[in-house]
Structures are given as structure tokens and as C-alpha cells.
Coordinates of C-alpha atoms in Angstrom, one line a residue:
M1267 CA -117.7 72.2 87.4
K1268 CA -114.9 69.6 88.0
H1269 CA -112.3 72.2 86.9
I1270 CA -113.5 74.6 89.6
G1271 CA -113.0 71.9 92.2
V1272 CA -109.6 71.1 91.0
I1273 CA -108.6 74.7 90.8
L1274 CA -110.0 75.3 94.4
L1275 CA -108.1 72.2 95.7
L1276 CA -104.9 73.4 94.0
W1277 CA -105.3 76.9 95.4
M1278 CA -105.9 75.5 98.9
S1279 CA -102.7 73.4 98.6
I1280 CA -100.6 76.4 97.5
A1281 CA -102.1 78.5 100.3
H1282 CA -101.2 75.8 102.8
V1283 CA -97.6 75.6 101.5
C1284 CA -97.3 79.4 101.6
S1285 CA -98.7 79.6 105.1
A1286 CA -96.3 76.8 106.3
Q1287 CA -93.4 78.8 104.8
T1288 CA -94.6 81.9 106.6
D1289 CA -95.1 80.0 109.9
Q1290 CA -91.6 78.6 109.6
D1291 CA -90.1 82.0 108.9
T1292 CA -91.9 83.5 111.9
L1293 CA -90.8 81.0 114.5
P1294 CA -88.9 82.8 117.1
S1295 CA -85.3 81.9 117.8
V1296 CA -86.1 80.9 121.4
F1297 CA -89.4 79.6 122.7
M1298 CA -90.8 77.2 125.3
I1299 CA -91.9 73.8 124.1
G1300 CA -95.6 74.0 123.6
E1301 CA -95.6 77.6 122.3
Y1302 CA -95.8 78.1 118.6
E1303 CA -96.8 74.5 118.1
S1304 CA -98.0 74.7 114.5
Q1305 CA -94.9 76.7 113.4
Y1306 CA -92.7 74.2 115.2
N1307 CA -94.4 71.2 113.6
E1308 CA -94.0 72.9 110.2
M1309 CA -90.3 73.3 110.8
L1310 CA -90.0 69.6 111.8
K1311 CA -91.5 68.6 108.4
I1312 CA -88.3 69.7 106.7
Q1313 CA -86.7 66.7 108.5
P1314 CA -83.5 68.2 109.9
D1315 CA -80.5 65.9 110.3
L1316 CA -79.6 64.8 113.8
L1317 CA -76.4 66.0 115.5
M1318 CA -75.3 62.3 115.7
T1319 CA -75.7 62.0 111.9
V1320 CA -73.7 65.2 111.2
C1321 CA -71.0 63.7 113.5
N1322 CA -70.8 60.6 111.2
D1323 CA -72.7 58.5 113.7
D1324 CA -69.7 58.9 116.2
M1325 CA -71.3 59.0 119.6
D1326 CA -68.2 60.4 121.3
I1327 CA -67.9 63.3 118.9
A1328 CA -71.6 64.1 119.1
Y1329 CA -71.6 63.9 122.9
N1330 CA -68.6 66.2 123.1
K1331 CA -70.2 68.7 120.7
W1332 CA -73.3 68.6 123.0
L1333 CA -71.3 69.0 126.2
N1334 CA -69.4 71.9 124.6
L1335 CA -72.6 73.6 123.8
L1336 CA -73.9 73.3 127.4
V1337 CA -70.6 74.5 128.8
E1338 CA -70.7 77.5 126.5
I1339 CA -74.3 78.3 127.5
E1340 CA -73.2 78.0 131.2
Q1341 CA -70.2 80.2 130.7
F1342 CA -72.2 82.8 128.8
A1343 CA -74.7 82.9 131.6
I1344 CA -71.9 83.5 134.1
E1345 CA -70.4 86.2 132.0
N1346 CA -73.8 87.9 131.8
D1347 CA -74.6 87.6 135.5
V1348 CA -77.5 85.3 134.9
D1349 CA -77.8 82.6 137.6
I1350 CA -78.9 79.4 136.0
N1351 CA -77.7 77.1 138.7
G1352 CA -80.5 74.6 139.5
V1353 CA -82.1 75.0 136.2
K1354 CA -83.0 71.6 134.6
I1355 CA -84.6 71.6 131.2
W1356 CA -85.6 69.5 128.2
I1357 CA -84.0 71.3 125.3
N1358 CA -84.2 71.0 121.5
V1359 CA -81.4 72.8 119.6
F1360 CA -81.5 73.5 115.9
W1361 CA -78.4 74.6 114.0
N1362 CA -78.2 76.3 110.6
E1363 CA -76.1 74.7 107.9
D1364 CA -73.2 77.0 108.7
G1365 CA -73.1 75.9 112.4
S1366 CA -74.9 79.0 113.8
L1367 CA -77.9 78.4 116.0
K1368 CA -81.3 78.7 114.4
H1369 CA -83.7 77.8 117.3
I1370 CA -83.6 76.8 121.0
A1371 CA -86.8 75.3 122.3
F1372 CA -86.9 74.3 126.0
Y1373 CA -89.2 73.4 128.8
P1374 CA -88.4 73.2 132.6
K1375 CA -88.3 69.8 134.2
P1376 CA -90.5 69.3 137.3
N1377 CA -87.4 69.3 139.6
S1378 CA -86.0 72.5 138.1
R1379 CA -85.3 75.5 140.2
N1380 CA -88.3 77.8 140.2
M1381 CA -87.4 81.0 138.3
E1382 CA -88.6 83.4 135.8
Y1383 CA -88.0 81.6 132.6
E1384 CA -88.3 84.7 130.5
Y1385 CA -84.7 85.4 131.7
V1386 CA -83.7 82.1 130.3
K1387 CA -85.3 83.0 127.0
V1388 CA -83.4 86.3 126.9
L1389 CA -80.2 84.5 127.8
F1390 CA -80.7 82.0 125.0
K1391 CA -81.5 84.7 122.5
Q1392 CA -78.3 86.6 123.3
F1393 CA -76.4 83.3 123.2
I1394 CA -77.7 82.4 119.7
E1395 CA -76.5 85.8 118.4
Q1396 CA -72.9 85.1 119.3
Y1397 CA -72.6 81.3 119.0
N1398 CA -71.2 79.4 116.0
S1399 CA -70.1 75.8 115.8
N1400 CA -67.4 74.6 113.5
L1401 CA -69.7 71.7 112.5
K1402 CA -71.2 72.4 109.1
N1403 CA -73.9 70.4 107.2
E1404 CA -75.8 70.5 104.0
K1405 CA -79.1 71.2 105.8
I1406 CA -80.2 72.2 109.3
Y1407 CA -79.6 69.8 112.1
C1408 CA -80.8 69.3 115.6
H1409 CA -80.4 67.6 118.9
Y1410 CA -83.1 66.8 121.5
G1411 CA -81.8 66.3 125.0
S1412 CA -81.7 67.6 128.5
A1413 CA -79.5 70.0 130.4
S1414 CA -78.9 70.7 134.1
F1415 CA -76.9 73.6 135.4
P1416 CA -74.3 73.7 136.8
S1417 CA -73.1 71.1 134.3
F1418 CA -70.1 69.8 136.4
I1419 CA -68.3 69.0 133.2
T1420 CA -64.5 68.7 133.6
T1421 CA -62.0 70.4 131.4
S1422 CA -61.0 67.2 129.7
A1423 CA -64.6 66.4 128.8
K1424 CA -65.0 69.8 127.2
E1425 CA -62.2 69.2 124.6
E1426 CA -63.5 68.5 121.1
K1427 CA -62.3 65.7 118.9

């Protein structure tokens, strides 16, 4: 009887790992924070590196990488006739090992411009498809921050180290 309990426990553990892998694989590339919570939590369990760590703990380099990403999002929105001026969001960005984007999770701040955020999702999905950073890593990495558009970032601040 003990063997059946052990086998059942082992089977349940394997089923959990397999379902976690499935959840991770089914997480959409863009979603609002609070959606897909279980899949998001499973992805976090793999403990991605932080952007700061990938930048060798150099705050200036990490900050410039972050600013460049925001400027590129803003420029992409302009090129695609999507008005994101006044949008203020909390944003979690996850990069693949090769520097391409894996996921963008966001949520509007209370003082953000009221708009249809499905347009922001579509914009981010299209942005992910064409974006690639020159910053590579051995595993996925992420950054949690906020963004406000327009960014008002000067040309000198956009230059990468």
C-alpha cells in the first residue's frame, strides 16, 4: 500500500512539472499584469537574471539599455500611428538569451491616459517581433520598472555605452 502512495505522489509531482512547463509555454508574449497569473508565477520560478546583473552591475549601462528600449517603443508607436502620449504604465520586460524579447507584462498607472489598452497590447506584440538587443546572456533576463510616454529622453541619453 505504501508503494501505491509513493507512486501516486511521484505521478502528481511529474504532472505538476509537466503542467508548469505547459503553462510557461502558453504564456502570451504580451499581457496585462494580473492576467495569466499562474503561468506568470511559473515563469518567475526559473529565476531570470536581472538587466542590472546582465550589465555587470553597472547602473549607467543598465539605465541606458532601459532608456533605449523605451525610446524604441515610443519610436515604433510613432512609426505605426499609435498615439501613446499620456500612457503611464508599470512594465515587466523579459528578454531571451539572444537579446530578443520574450514577454512584456504591463499595467496602467492610475494617472495614465484613459485609452483602449488592447491597442497597447497589439503595439507591444508587433514591437516584440522586430526588436533585438545586442545584450546576450546565458539565460533569460528581466527588468521591472515604469514607463511614461512621451519619454522626453534626449539624444545624448539614448546613446548606449
